[in-house]
Coordinates of C-alpha atoms in Angstrom, one line a residue:
X22 CA 12.2 4.0 -40.8
X23 CA 8.8 4.3 -39.1
X24 CA 8.7 7.3 -36.8
X25 CA 9.1 6.4 -33.1
X26 CA 7.5 9.4 -31.4
X27 CA 3.8 9.5 -30.9
X28 CA 3.7 13.1 -32.1
X29 CA 4.9 12.1 -35.6
X30 CA 2.3 11.2 -38.3
X31 CA 2.0 8.0 -40.3
X32 CA -0.5 6.4 -42.5
X33 CA -4.0 5.7 -41.0
X34 CA -4.0 2.5 -38.9
X35 CA -0.2 2.6 -38.3
X36 CA 1.1 1.6 -34.9
X37 CA 3.4 3.4 -32.5
X38 CA 6.0 1.1 -30.9
X39 CA 5.9 0.9 -27.1
X40 CA 8.8 2.3 -25.2
X41 CA 11.2 -0.3 -23.6
X42 CA 10.6 -1.2 -20.0
X43 CA 11.9 1.5 -17.5
X44 CA 14.6 0.7 -15.0
X45 CA 11.9 0.7 -12.3
X46 CA 10.3 -2.3 -13.9
X47 CA 13.4 -4.2 -14.5
X48 CA 14.7 -7.4 -12.7
X49 CA 12.2 -10.0 -13.7
X50 CA 10.7 -12.0 -16.5
X51 CA 8.6 -9.8 -18.8
X52 CA 7.1 -11.5 -21.7
X53 CA 6.0 -9.4 -24.7
X54 CA 2.4 -9.6 -23.4
X55 CA 3.3 -7.4 -20.5
X56 CA 4.6 -4.5 -22.6
X57 CA 2.2 -1.6 -23.3
X58 CA -0.2 -2.3 -26.1
X59 CA 0.5 -0.4 -29.3
X60 CA -1.7 2.8 -29.7
X61 CA -3.5 3.7 -32.9
X62 CA -3.0 7.3 -34.1
X63 CA -4.3 9.4 -36.9
X64 CA -1.7 10.0 -39.6
X65 CA -1.0 11.3 -43.1
X66 CA 2.6 10.2 -43.6
X67 CA 4.2 8.0 -46.2
X68 CA 4.8 4.8 -44.2
X69 CA 2.4 1.9 -44.6
X70 CA 0.8 0.1 -41.7
X71 CA 2.6 -3.1 -42.6
X72 CA 6.0 -1.4 -42.6
X73 CA 5.3 0.2 -39.3
X74 CA 4.1 -3.2 -37.8
X75 CA 7.3 -4.9 -39.0
X76 CA 9.4 -2.1 -37.5
X77 CA 7.4 -2.3 -34.3
X78 CA 8.1 -6.0 -34.0
X79 CA 11.8 -5.5 -34.6
X80 CA 12.0 -2.8 -31.9
X81 CA 10.1 -4.9 -29.4
X82 CA 12.4 -7.9 -30.0
X83 CA 15.5 -5.7 -29.8
X84 CA 14.3 -4.0 -26.6
X85 CA 13.4 -7.3 -25.0
X86 CA 16.8 -8.8 -25.7
X87 CA 18.7 -5.7 -24.6
X88 CA 16.5 -5.5 -21.4
X89 CA 17.1 -9.1 -20.5
X90 CA 20.9 -8.7 -21.0
X91 CA 20.7 -5.7 -18.7
X92 CA 18.7 -7.6 -16.1
X93 CA 21.2 -10.5 -16.2
X94 CA 24.1 -8.1 -15.7
X95 CA 22.4 -6.4 -12.8
X96 CA 21.6 -9.7 -11.1
X97 CA 25.1 -10.9 -11.6
X98 CA 26.5 -7.7 -10.2
X99 CA 24.1 -7.7 -7.3
X100 CA 24.9 -11.3 -6.2
X101 CA 28.5 -11.0 -7.1
X102 CA 29.2 -8.2 -4.8
X103 CA 28.9 -10.3 -1.7
X104 CA 27.7 -13.9 -2.1
X105 CA 28.2 -14.6 1.6
X106 CA 25.9 -11.7 2.5
X107 CA 23.3 -13.0 -0.1
X108 CA 23.5 -16.5 1.4
X109 CA 22.7 -15.0 4.9
X110 CA 19.8 -13.0 3.5
X111 CA 18.4 -16.2 2.0
X112 CA 18.3 -17.7 5.5
X113 CA 16.2 -14.8 6.9
X114 CA 12.8 -16.4 6.3
X115 CA 13.5 -19.7 8.0
X116 CA 15.4 -17.9 10.7
X117 CA 12.4 -15.8 11.4
X118 CA 10.1 -18.8 11.6
X119 CA 12.6 -20.5 14.0
X120 CA 12.6 -17.3 16.2
X121 CA 8.8 -17.2 16.3
X122 CA 8.5 -20.9 17.2
X123 CA 11.2 -20.5 19.9
X124 CA 9.4 -17.5 21.4
X125 CA 6.1 -19.3 21.8
X126 CA 7.7 -22.5 22.9
X127 CA 9.9 -20.9 25.6
X128 CA 7.7 -18.0 26.7
X129 CA 6.2 -18.1 30.2
X130 CA 2.5 -19.0 30.4
X131 CA 1.8 -15.5 31.6
X132 CA 3.3 -14.1 28.4
X133 CA 1.4 -16.5 26.2
X134 CA -1.9 -15.7 27.9
X135 CA -1.3 -11.9 27.9
X136 CA -3.6 -10.0 25.5
X137 CA -0.6 -8.1 24.0
X138 CA 1.5 -11.2 23.0
X139 CA -0.2 -12.1 19.7
X140 CA -0.4 -8.5 18.4
X141 CA 3.2 -7.8 19.5
X142 CA 4.6 -10.8 17.5
X143 CA 2.5 -9.9 14.5
X144 CA 3.5 -6.2 14.5
X145 CA 7.2 -7.1 15.2
X146 CA 7.3 -9.4 12.3
X147 CA 5.8 -6.8 9.9
X148 CA 8.2 -4.1 11.1
X149 CA 11.2 -6.4 10.8
X150 CA 10.4 -7.5 7.2
X151 CA 9.4 -4.0 6.2
X152 CA 12.8 -2.7 7.3
X153 CA 14.5 -5.5 5.3
X154 CA 12.9 -4.1 2.2
X155 CA 15.0 -0.9 2.6
X156 CA 18.2 -2.8 3.0
X157 CA 17.8 -5.8 0.7
X158 CA 15.5 -4.5 -2.1
X159 CA 14.4 -7.1 -4.7
X160 CA 12.8 -4.9 -7.4
X161 CA 13.2 -1.2 -7.7
X162 CA 9.7 -1.0 -9.2
X163 CA 8.3 -2.2 -5.9
X164 CA 10.0 0.4 -3.9
X165 CA 7.8 1.7 -1.0
X166 CA 6.5 5.3 -1.1
X167 CA 4.3 7.2 1.4
X168 CA 1.1 6.6 -0.5
X169 CA 1.7 2.8 -0.6
X170 CA 2.8 2.8 3.1
X171 CA -0.3 4.7 4.3
X172 CA -2.6 2.3 2.4
X173 CA -0.8 -0.8 3.7
X174 CA -0.9 0.5 7.3
X175 CA -4.6 1.2 7.0
X176 CA -5.4 -2.4 5.8
X177 CA -3.0 -3.9 8.4
X178 CA -5.0 -2.2 11.2
X179 CA -8.3 -2.9 9.5
X180 CA -7.5 -6.6 9.3
X181 CA -6.5 -7.1 12.9
X182 CA -9.0 -4.9 14.6
X183 CA -12.1 -5.2 12.4
X184 CA -11.8 -8.4 10.5
X185 CA -10.3 -10.1 13.5
X186 CA -13.2 -9.1 15.7
X187 CA -15.8 -10.1 13.0
X188 CA -14.1 -13.5 12.5
X189 CA -14.0 -14.2 16.2
X190 CA -17.5 -13.1 16.8
X191 CA -19.2 -14.7 13.8
X192 CA -17.0 -17.8 13.2
X193 CA -14.7 -18.8 16.0
X194 CA -17.0 -18.3 18.9
X195 CA -20.0 -20.1 17.3
X196 CA -17.6 -23.0 16.3
X197 CA -16.4 -23.3 19.9
X198 CA -19.9 -23.4 21.2
X199 CA -20.8 -26.0 18.6
X200 CA -17.8 -28.0 19.5
X201 CA -18.9 -28.1 23.2
X202 CA -22.6 -28.8 22.3
X203 CA -21.8 -31.7 20.0
X204 CA -19.0 -33.1 22.1
X205 CA -16.4 -32.7 19.4
X206 CA -12.9 -33.3 20.7
X207 CA -9.4 -34.0 19.6
X208 CA -7.7 -34.7 23.0
X209 CA -5.0 -36.7 21.2
X210 CA -3.8 -33.5 19.5
X211 CA -3.2 -31.7 22.7
X212 CA -0.9 -34.6 23.8
X213 CA 1.4 -34.2 20.8
X214 CA 4.7 -32.2 21.1
X215 CA 4.3 -28.4 20.8
X216 CA 6.1 -28.2 17.4
X217 CA 3.9 -30.9 15.9
X218 CA 0.7 -29.3 17.2
X219 CA 1.7 -26.0 15.6
X220 CA 2.6 -27.6 12.2
X221 CA -0.7 -29.6 12.1
X222 CA -2.7 -26.5 12.8
X223 CA -0.9 -24.5 10.2
X224 CA -1.2 -27.2 7.5
X225 CA -4.9 -27.8 8.2
X226 CA -5.7 -24.1 8.2
X227 CA -3.8 -23.6 4.9
X228 CA -5.6 -26.6 3.3
X229 CA -8.8 -24.8 3.7
X230 CA -7.2 -21.5 2.5
X231 CA -5.9 -23.3 -0.5
X232 CA -9.4 -24.4 -1.6
X233 CA -10.9 -21.1 -0.8
X234 CA -8.3 -19.3 -2.8
X235 CA -8.6 -21.7 -5.7
X236 CA -12.4 -21.2 -5.7
X237 CA -11.9 -17.4 -5.9
X238 CA -10.0 -17.9 -9.2
X239 CA -12.7 -20.2 -10.6
X240 CA -16.0 -18.8 -9.6
X241 CA -16.9 -15.2 -10.7
X242 CA -18.7 -14.0 -7.6
X243 CA -15.7 -15.0 -5.4
X244 CA -13.3 -13.6 -8.0
X245 CA -15.0 -10.2 -7.8
X246 CA -14.1 -10.1 -4.0
X247 CA -10.6 -11.3 -4.7
X248 CA -9.7 -9.3 -7.8
X249 CA -8.8 -6.1 -5.9
X250 CA -5.9 -7.9 -4.3
X251 CA -4.6 -8.8 -7.8
X252 CA -4.8 -5.1 -8.8
X253 CA -1.7 -4.5 -6.7
X254 CA 1.0 -3.1 -8.9
X255 CA 3.8 -3.9 -6.4
X256 CA 4.4 -6.3 -3.6
X257 CA 5.5 -5.3 -0.1
X258 CA 5.5 -6.7 3.4
X259 CA 1.9 -5.7 4.3
X260 CA 0.3 -6.3 0.8
X261 CA -1.1 -9.6 1.9
X262 CA -3.6 -7.7 4.1
X263 CA -4.9 -5.6 1.2
X264 CA -8.2 -6.6 -0.4
X265 CA -12.0 -6.2 -0.4
X266 CA -13.4 -6.6 3.1
X267 CA -15.5 -9.6 2.0
X268 CA -12.4 -11.4 0.8
X269 CA -10.5 -10.5 4.0
X270 CA -13.3 -12.0 6.1
X271 CA -13.5 -15.2 4.0
X272 CA -9.7 -15.8 4.2
X273 CA -10.0 -15.5 8.0
X274 CA -12.3 -18.5 8.2
X275 CA -10.8 -21.7 9.5
X276 CA -11.5 -24.8 11.5
X277 CA -8.8 -24.4 14.1
X278 CA -11.5 -23.5 16.7
X279 CA -12.7 -27.1 16.5
X280 CA -9.3 -28.5 17.5
X281 CA -8.0 -29.2 21.0
X282 CA -4.7 -27.5 20.8
X283 CA -2.6 -25.8 23.4
X284 CA -2.5 -22.0 23.3
X285 CA 1.2 -21.6 22.6
X286 CA 0.9 -24.0 19.6
X287 CA -2.2 -22.2 18.3
X288 CA -0.5 -18.8 18.5
X289 CA 2.7 -20.2 16.9
X290 CA 0.7 -21.6 14.0
X291 CA -1.0 -18.2 13.4
X292 CA 2.1 -16.1 13.6
X293 CA 4.3 -18.5 11.6
X294 CA 1.7 -18.6 8.8
X295 CA 1.5 -14.8 8.9
X296 CA 5.3 -14.5 8.7
X297 CA 5.5 -16.8 5.7
X298 CA 2.8 -14.8 3.9
X299 CA 4.5 -11.5 4.8
X300 CA 7.8 -12.7 3.2
X301 CA 5.8 -14.0 0.3
X302 CA 4.6 -10.5 -0.5
X303 CA 7.8 -8.6 0.6
X304 CA 10.2 -6.8 -1.7
X305 CA 13.2 -8.6 -0.2
X306 CA 15.8 -10.4 -2.3
X307 CA 15.7 -13.5 -0.1
X308 CA 15.5 -16.8 -1.9
X309 CA 15.2 -19.4 0.9
X310 CA 16.7 -22.9 0.8
X311 CA 15.1 -25.6 -1.3
X312 CA 13.5 -27.4 1.6
X313 CA 11.8 -24.2 2.7
X314 CA 10.4 -23.5 -0.8
X315 CA 9.2 -27.1 -1.1
X316 CA 6.8 -26.6 1.8
X317 CA 6.3 -22.9 2.2
X318 CA 5.3 -20.1 -0.2
X319 CA 8.1 -17.7 -1.3
X320 CA 8.1 -14.4 -3.1
X321 CA 9.2 -16.1 -6.3
X322 CA 6.2 -18.4 -6.7
X323 CA 3.8 -16.0 -5.2
X324 CA 4.9 -13.1 -7.5
X325 CA 4.1 -15.5 -10.4
X326 CA 0.6 -15.8 -9.0
X327 CA 0.3 -12.0 -9.2
X328 CA 1.7 -11.8 -12.7
X329 CA 0.3 -9.1 -15.0
X330 CA 0.6 -11.2 -18.2
X331 CA -3.0 -12.4 -18.0
X332 CA -5.7 -13.6 -15.7
X333 CA -5.2 -17.2 -16.7
X334 CA -1.5 -17.0 -15.6
X335 CA -2.6 -16.2 -12.1
X336 CA -4.3 -19.5 -11.7
X337 CA -1.5 -21.3 -10.0
X338 CA 0.4 -21.2 -6.7
X339 CA -2.7 -20.7 -4.5
X340 CA -1.0 -21.4 -1.2
X341 CA -1.0 -18.3 1.0
X342 CA 1.7 -19.8 3.3
X343 CA 1.9 -23.5 2.4
X344 CA 2.9 -24.1 -1.2
X345 CA 3.0 -27.9 -0.5
X346 CA -0.8 -28.1 -1.3
X347 CA -0.2 -26.7 -4.8
X348 CA 2.5 -29.4 -5.4
X349 CA 0.1 -32.1 -4.1
X350 CA -2.9 -31.0 -6.1
X351 CA -1.1 -30.1 -9.4
X352 CA -1.4 -26.3 -9.4
X353 CA 2.3 -25.4 -8.6
X354 CA 4.2 -23.5 -11.3
X355 CA 7.8 -22.5 -11.1
X356 CA 8.9 -19.0 -12.0
X357 CA 8.9 -15.3 -10.9
X358 CA 7.3 -12.1 -12.2
X359 CA 8.5 -8.6 -11.4
X360 CA 5.5 -7.1 -13.2
X361 CA 2.3 -7.6 -11.3
X362 CA -1.3 -6.4 -11.5
X363 CA -4.5 -6.8 -13.6
X364 CA -6.5 -4.8 -16.2
X365 CA -3.5 -3.0 -17.7
X366 CA -2.0 -2.7 -14.2
X367 CA -4.6 -0.2 -13.0
X368 CA -4.0 0.6 -9.3
X369 CA -7.3 0.8 -7.4
X370 CA -8.1 3.3 -4.6
X371 CA -9.5 2.0 -1.3
X372 CA -13.0 3.1 -2.4
X373 CA -12.6 1.2 -5.7
X374 CA -11.4 -1.9 -3.9
X375 CA -14.4 -1.9 -1.6
X376 CA -16.9 -1.4 -4.4
X377 CA -15.3 -3.8 -6.8
X378 CA -17.8 -6.7 -6.2
X379 CA -20.6 -4.3 -7.3
X380 CA -18.8 -3.4 -10.5
X381 CA -21.0 -5.5 -12.9
X382 CA -24.2 -4.1 -11.3
X383 CA -22.9 -0.5 -11.4
X384 CA -21.8 -0.8 -15.0
X385 CA -25.3 -2.2 -16.0
X386 CA -27.0 0.6 -14.1
X387 CA -24.8 3.2 -15.8
X388 CA -25.5 1.6 -19.3
X389 CA -29.3 1.8 -18.6
X390 CA -29.1 5.3 -17.4
X391 CA -27.1 6.4 -20.5

């Protein structure tokens, strides 16, 4: 047999077999490409490189089959404990959307116009879904710790207070002024029922987000701003707010300011879209009904967009909240990935996330200096 431990010696060029996935990374599809790459070590033993490679392949295959059987048993046990409870958990995402729509539709005008209403609904949704992660965990490998929570909380505040102000000052206010100056109007939209107004605003905003997101995966300068978001090694309720500031500003751009839409419907479209995206990043074992997954993004198809298998495998399921546009434009892919990240799943610090678009320039500068 070829030695398994990395401290044992083999012939020069032999390979050390990777360890099987840990329990913390279980519960999800993990093709061989996601396993740690074999490491070369110096050696002076009696085993040939070919023998070690063959042994390595046998072990990988065995570990993969044993791991998948274990995942299947765990999933069966988990769902088999209380199928009624799981069915109710699956209804949580659509129930949350219904509650948000009901709030804005029934709230008094004074509440809708109050400056606290929009932040209150946004924060309440995040807190609710974050609490669900502790009760109905989907993957143990995505379990929240204090370091992750502090980073998530920082970005959540940064997005709403800094990016929100920049977006309103540099994009929304100029668009509103342009709308008045050019006489652009959609009075027919304001005459539609409240629910229809909210859905039209949501789907139009997400159509722009779809093409922006798709461009980020197909043009290097934009990818450099978006890549930090794909270096996330776990998904949680607030992970949708994490990224390079340039990307966060770009994804806040929309054309809703050009629409004549009632304030309650506008706020409903914003908070419903946010709630969908929060669930799409949350470590909650909720698999919503088929009709929900046909139109809206879920953790299953969005985790596949974050897969660690390769960069090419992330080029699907671009919808942040509305997966319907992926279905329409042919970029939808079915599946789920429990192992997420990029570049060997390297977790970036906040400083590295903010400097990431400058990485090519910094690397060239370092090479010249060396």
